[in-house]
mmCIF file of C-alpha atoms in Angstrom:
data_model
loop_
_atom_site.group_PDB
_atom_site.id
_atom_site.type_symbol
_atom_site.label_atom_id
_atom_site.label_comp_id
_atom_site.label_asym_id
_atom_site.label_seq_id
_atom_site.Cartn_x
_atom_site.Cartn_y
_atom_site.Cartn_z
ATOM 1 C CA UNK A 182 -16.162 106.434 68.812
ATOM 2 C CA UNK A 183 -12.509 105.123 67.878
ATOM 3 C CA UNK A 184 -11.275 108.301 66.290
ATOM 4 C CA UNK A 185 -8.737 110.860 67.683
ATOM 5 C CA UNK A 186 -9.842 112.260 70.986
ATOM 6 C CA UNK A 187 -8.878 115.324 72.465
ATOM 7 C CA UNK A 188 -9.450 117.679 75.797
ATOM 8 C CA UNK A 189 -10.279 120.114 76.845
ATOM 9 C CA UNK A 190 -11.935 121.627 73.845
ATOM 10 C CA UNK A 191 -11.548 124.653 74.815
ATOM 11 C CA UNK A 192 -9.125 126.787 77.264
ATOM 12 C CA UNK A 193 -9.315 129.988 77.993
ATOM 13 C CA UNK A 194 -6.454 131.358 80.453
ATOM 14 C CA UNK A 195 -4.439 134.500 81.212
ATOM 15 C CA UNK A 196 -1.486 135.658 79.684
ATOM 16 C CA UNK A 197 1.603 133.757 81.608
ATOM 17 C CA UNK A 198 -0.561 130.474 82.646
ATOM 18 C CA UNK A 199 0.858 127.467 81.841
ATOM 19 C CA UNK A 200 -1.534 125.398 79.911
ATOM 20 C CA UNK A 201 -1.465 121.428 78.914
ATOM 21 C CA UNK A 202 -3.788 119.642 76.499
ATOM 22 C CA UNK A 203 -4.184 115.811 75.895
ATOM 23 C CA UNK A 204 -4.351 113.614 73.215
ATOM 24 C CA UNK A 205 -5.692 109.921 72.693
ATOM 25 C CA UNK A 206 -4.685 108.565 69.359
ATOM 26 C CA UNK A 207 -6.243 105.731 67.334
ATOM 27 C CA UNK A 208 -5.292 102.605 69.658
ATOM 28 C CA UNK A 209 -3.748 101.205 67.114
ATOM 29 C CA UNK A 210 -1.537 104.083 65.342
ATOM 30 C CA UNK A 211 1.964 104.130 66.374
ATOM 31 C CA UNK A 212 2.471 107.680 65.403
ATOM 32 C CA UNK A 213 1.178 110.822 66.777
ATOM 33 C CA UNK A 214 1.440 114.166 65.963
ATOM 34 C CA UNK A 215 0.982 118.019 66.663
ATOM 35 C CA UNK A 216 -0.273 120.969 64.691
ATOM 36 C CA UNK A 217 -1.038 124.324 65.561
ATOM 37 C CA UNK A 218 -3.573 126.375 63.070
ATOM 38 C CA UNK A 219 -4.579 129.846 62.881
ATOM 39 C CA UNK A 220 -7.705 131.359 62.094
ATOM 40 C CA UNK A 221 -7.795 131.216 57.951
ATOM 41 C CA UNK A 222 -4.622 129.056 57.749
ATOM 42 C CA UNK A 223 -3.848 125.412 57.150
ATOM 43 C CA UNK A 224 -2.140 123.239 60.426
ATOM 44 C CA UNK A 225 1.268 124.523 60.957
ATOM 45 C CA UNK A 226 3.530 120.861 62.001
ATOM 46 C CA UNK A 227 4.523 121.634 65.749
ATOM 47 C CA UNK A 228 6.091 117.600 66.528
ATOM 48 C CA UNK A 229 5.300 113.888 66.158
ATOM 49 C CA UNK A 230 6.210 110.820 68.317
ATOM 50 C CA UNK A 231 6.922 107.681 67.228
ATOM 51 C CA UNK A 232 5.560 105.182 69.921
ATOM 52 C CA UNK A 233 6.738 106.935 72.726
ATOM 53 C CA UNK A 234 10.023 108.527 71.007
ATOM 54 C CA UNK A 235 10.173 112.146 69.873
ATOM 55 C CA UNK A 236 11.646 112.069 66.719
ATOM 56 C CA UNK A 237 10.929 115.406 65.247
ATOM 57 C CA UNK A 238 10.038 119.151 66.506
ATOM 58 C CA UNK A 239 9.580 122.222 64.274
ATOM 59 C CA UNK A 240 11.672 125.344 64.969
ATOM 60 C CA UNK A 241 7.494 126.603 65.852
ATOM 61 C CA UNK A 242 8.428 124.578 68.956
ATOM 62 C CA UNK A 243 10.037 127.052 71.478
ATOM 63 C CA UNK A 244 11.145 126.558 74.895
ATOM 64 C CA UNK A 245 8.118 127.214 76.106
ATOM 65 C CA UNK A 246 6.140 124.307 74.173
ATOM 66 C CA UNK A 247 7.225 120.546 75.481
ATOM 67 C CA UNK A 248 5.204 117.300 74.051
ATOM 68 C CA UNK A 249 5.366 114.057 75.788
ATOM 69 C CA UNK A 250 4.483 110.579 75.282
ATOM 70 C CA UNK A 251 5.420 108.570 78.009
ATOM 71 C CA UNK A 252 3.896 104.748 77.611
ATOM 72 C CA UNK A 253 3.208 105.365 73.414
ATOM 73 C CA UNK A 254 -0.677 106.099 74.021
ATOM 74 C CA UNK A 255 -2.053 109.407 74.472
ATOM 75 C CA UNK A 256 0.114 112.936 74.395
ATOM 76 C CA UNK A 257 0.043 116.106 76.473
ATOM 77 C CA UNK A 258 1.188 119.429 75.153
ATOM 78 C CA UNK A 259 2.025 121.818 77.750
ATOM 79 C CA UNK A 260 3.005 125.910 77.172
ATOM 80 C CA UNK A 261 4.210 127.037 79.753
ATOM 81 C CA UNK A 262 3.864 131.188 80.644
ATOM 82 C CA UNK A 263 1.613 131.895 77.631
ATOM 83 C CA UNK A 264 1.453 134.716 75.511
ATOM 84 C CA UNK A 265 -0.958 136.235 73.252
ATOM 85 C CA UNK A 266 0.374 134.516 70.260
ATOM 86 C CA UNK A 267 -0.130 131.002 71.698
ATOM 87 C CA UNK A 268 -4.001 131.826 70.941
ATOM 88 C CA UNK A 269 -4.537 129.204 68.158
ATOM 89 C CA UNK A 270 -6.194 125.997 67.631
ATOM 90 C CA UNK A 271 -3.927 122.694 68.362
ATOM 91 C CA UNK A 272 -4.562 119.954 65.928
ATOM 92 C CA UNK A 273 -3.460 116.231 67.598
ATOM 93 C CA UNK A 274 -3.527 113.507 64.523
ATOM 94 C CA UNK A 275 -2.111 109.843 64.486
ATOM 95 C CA UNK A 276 -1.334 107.324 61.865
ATOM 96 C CA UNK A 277 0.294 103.587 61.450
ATOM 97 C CA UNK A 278 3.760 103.335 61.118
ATOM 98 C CA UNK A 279 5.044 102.369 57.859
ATOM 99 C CA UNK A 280 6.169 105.629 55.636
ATOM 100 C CA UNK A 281 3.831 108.189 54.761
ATOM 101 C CA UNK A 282 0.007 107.157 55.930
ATOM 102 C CA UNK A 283 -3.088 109.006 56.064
ATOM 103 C CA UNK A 284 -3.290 111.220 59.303
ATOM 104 C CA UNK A 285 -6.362 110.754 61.475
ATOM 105 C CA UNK A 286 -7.298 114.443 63.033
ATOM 106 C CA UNK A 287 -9.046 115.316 66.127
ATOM 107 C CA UNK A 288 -11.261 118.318 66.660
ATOM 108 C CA UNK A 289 -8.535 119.937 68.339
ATOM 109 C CA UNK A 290 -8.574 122.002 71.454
ATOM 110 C CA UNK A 291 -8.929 125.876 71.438
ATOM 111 C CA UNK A 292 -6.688 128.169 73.196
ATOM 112 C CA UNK A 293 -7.569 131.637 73.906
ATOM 113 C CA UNK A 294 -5.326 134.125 75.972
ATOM 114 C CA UNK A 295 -6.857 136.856 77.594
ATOM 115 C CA UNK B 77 11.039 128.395 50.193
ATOM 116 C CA UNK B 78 9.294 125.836 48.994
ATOM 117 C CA UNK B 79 5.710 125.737 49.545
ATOM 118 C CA UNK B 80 2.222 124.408 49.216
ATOM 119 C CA UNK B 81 -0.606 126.772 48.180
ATOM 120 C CA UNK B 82 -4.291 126.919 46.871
ATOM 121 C CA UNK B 83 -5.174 129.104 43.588
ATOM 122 C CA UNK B 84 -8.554 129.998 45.103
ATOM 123 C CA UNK B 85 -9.231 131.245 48.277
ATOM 124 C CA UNK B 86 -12.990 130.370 48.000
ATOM 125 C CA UNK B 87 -15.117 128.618 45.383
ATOM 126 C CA UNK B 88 -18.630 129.228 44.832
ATOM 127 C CA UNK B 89 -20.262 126.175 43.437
ATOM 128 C CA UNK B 90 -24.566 125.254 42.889
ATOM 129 C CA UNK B 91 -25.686 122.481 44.405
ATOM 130 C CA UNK B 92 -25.802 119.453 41.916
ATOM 131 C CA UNK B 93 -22.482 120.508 39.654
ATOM 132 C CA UNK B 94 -19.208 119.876 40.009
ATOM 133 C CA UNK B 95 -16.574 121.102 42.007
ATOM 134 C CA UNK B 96 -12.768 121.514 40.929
ATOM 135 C CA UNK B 97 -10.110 122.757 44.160
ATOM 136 C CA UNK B 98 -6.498 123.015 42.346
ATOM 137 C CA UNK B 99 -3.369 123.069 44.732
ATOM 138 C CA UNK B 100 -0.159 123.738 43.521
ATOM 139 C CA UNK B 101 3.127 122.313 45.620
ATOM 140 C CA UNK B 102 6.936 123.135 44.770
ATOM 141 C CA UNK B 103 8.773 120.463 46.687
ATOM 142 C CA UNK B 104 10.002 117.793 43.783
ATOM 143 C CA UNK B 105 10.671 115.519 47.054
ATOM 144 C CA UNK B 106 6.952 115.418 48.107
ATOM 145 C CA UNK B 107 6.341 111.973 47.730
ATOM 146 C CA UNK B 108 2.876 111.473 48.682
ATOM 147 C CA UNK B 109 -0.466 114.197 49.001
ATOM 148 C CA UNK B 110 -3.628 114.018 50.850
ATOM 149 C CA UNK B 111 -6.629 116.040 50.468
ATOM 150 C CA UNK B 112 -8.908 117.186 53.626
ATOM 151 C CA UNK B 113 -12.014 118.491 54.826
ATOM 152 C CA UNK B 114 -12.455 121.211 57.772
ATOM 153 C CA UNK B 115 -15.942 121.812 58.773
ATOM 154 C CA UNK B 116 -16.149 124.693 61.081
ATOM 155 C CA UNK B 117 -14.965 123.721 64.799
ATOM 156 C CA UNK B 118 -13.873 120.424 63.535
ATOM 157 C CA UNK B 119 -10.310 118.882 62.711
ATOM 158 C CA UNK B 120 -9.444 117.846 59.283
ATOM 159 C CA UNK B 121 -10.998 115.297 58.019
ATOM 160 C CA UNK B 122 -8.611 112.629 55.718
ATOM 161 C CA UNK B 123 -10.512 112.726 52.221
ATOM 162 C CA UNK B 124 -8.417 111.151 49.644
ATOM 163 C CA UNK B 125 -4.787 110.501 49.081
ATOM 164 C CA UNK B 126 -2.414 109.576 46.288
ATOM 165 C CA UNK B 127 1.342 108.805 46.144
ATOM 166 C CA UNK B 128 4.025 110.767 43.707
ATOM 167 C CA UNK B 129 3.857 106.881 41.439
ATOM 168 C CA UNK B 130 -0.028 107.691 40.536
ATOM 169 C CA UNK B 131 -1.335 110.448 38.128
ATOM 170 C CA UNK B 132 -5.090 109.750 39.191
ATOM 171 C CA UNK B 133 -6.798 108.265 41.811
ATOM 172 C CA UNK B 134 -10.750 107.803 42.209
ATOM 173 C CA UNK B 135 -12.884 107.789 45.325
ATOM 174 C CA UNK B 136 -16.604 108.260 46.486
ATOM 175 C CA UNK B 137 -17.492 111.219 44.211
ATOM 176 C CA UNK B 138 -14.175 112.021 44.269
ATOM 177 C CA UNK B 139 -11.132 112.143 42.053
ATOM 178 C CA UNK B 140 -7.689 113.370 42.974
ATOM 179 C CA UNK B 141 -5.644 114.354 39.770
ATOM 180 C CA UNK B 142 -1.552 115.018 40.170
ATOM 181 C CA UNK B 143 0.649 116.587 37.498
ATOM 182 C CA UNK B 144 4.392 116.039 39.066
ATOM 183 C CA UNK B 145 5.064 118.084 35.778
ATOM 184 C CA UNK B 146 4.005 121.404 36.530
ATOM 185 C CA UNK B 147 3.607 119.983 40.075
ATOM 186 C CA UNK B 148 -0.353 120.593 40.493
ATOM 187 C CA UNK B 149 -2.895 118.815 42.552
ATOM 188 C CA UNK B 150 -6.514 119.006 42.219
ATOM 189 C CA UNK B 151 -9.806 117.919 43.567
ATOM 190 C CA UNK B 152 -12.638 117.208 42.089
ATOM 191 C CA UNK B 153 -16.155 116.761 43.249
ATOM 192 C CA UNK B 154 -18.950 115.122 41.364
ATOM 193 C CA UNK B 155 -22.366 116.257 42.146
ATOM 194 C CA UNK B 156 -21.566 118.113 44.964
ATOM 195 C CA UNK B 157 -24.106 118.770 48.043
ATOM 196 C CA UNK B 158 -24.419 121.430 50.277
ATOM 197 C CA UNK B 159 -22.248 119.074 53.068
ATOM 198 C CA UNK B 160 -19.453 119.648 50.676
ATOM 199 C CA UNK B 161 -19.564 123.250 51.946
ATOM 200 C CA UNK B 162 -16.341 123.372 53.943
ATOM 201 C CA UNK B 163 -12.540 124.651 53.982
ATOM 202 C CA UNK B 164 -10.420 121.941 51.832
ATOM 203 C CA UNK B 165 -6.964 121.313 52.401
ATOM 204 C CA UNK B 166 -3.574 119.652 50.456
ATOM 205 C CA UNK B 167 -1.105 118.727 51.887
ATOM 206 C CA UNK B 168 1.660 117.193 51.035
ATOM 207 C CA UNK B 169 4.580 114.621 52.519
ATOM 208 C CA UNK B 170 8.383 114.492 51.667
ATOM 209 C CA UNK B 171 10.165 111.362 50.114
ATOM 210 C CA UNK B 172 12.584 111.481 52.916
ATOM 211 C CA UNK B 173 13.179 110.275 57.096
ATOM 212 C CA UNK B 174 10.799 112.857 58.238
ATOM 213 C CA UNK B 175 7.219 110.605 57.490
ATOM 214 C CA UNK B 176 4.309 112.708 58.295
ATOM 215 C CA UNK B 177 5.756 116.177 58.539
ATOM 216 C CA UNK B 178 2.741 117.180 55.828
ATOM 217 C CA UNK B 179 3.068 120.578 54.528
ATOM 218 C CA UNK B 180 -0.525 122.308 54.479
ATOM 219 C CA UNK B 181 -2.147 124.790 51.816
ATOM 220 C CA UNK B 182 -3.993 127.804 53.662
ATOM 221 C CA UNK B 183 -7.234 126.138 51.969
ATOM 222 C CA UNK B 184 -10.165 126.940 49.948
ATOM 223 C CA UNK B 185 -13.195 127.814 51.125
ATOM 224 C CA UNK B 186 -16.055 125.593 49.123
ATOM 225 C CA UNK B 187 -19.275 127.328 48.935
ATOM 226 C CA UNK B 188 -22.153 125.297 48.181
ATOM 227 C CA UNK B 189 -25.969 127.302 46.462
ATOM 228 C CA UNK B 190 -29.224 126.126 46.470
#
């Protein structure tokens, strides 16, 4: 399978855990994003990397939330001291380079605060 | 603000007829829209897209229809099946730097009878 891979699928932890999630993009798709969706809600844009460079965070990012990319493969997402409101699905998706292209999505990973 | 949203929160459709999802955006600078498909516990899956230069644009079983006039986008399904059943998505992408930021609908939920 060649698609978008991410883990774990799921993560359950306790309020104030820091958490971090990984993503493997298409191997050939210079861009990679984040999304964060809510139960009965399309993906909210969290970020997106361009090869390995950050080029764009939505104000959904707080300090808490930090993306990296470090060799322009796969992604983490870490939250650091969780709270209840972190509970969402988070959506990883890449694409080529080149304007606007189709996004590739994985099945996400699943983040539940107790 | 400007926004992307779905007329119909869910659509109950028989098996065999066709299927119609509208979307209506308000950004005049989206420049390009893509339709998707969320199965439960899945990502979203990339169905169709179509740029802001196109009023129609054809696909397996699928057509994607865009009025930049009253800014509306619809799906349409031919013969749909009961794996049609599923949450579908627009979203659309701005004319500007910021390639890939996709706004999403909250989606319609398709409903598929015997």
């Amino acid at each position: 399978d060649t698609g978008v891979s991410q883990n774990p699928r799921h993560k359950i932890t306790k309020r104030g855990q820091n958490v971090t999630f990984r993503c493997d993009p298409i191997s050939e798709h210079n861009r990679l994003y984040w999304y964060r969706q809510t139960l009965g809600q399309g993906p909210e844009f969290l970020t997106y990397f361009q090869n390995e460079a950050q080029l764009e965070k939505s104000r959904l990012l707080s300090d808490r939330f930090s993306a990296e990319r470090p060799k322009g493969s796969f992604s983490t997402l870490e939250i650091q001291r969780t709270e209840q409101g972190d509970s969402a699905m988070y959506l990883c998706a890449s694409s080529p380079s080149g304007g606007n292209q189709p996004q590739h999505f994985g099945d996400g990973t699943r983040l539940s605060i107790l | 603000g400007e926004s992307v949203g779905l007329h119909l929160p869910t659509l109950s459709v028989q098996e065999g007829d066709n299927s119609i999802i509208n979307c209506a955006y308000s950004n005049s600078a989206s420049d390009y829209f893509i339709w998707y498909k969320q199965e439960s516990g899945k990502g979203p899956q990339f169905i169709i897209d179509i740029r802001s230069n196109m009023d129609k644009r054809q696909g397996q079983r699928v057509t994607v229809l865009l009025n930049k006039t009253v800014k509306h986008l619809s799906l349409q399904i031919a013969a749909t099946q009961p794996g049609d059943s599923a949450v579908y998505f627009c979203a659309e992408g701005p004319k500007t730097d910021s390639w890939g930021k996709f706004q999403f609908g909250a989606g319609t939920q398709v409903v598929v009878t015997p």
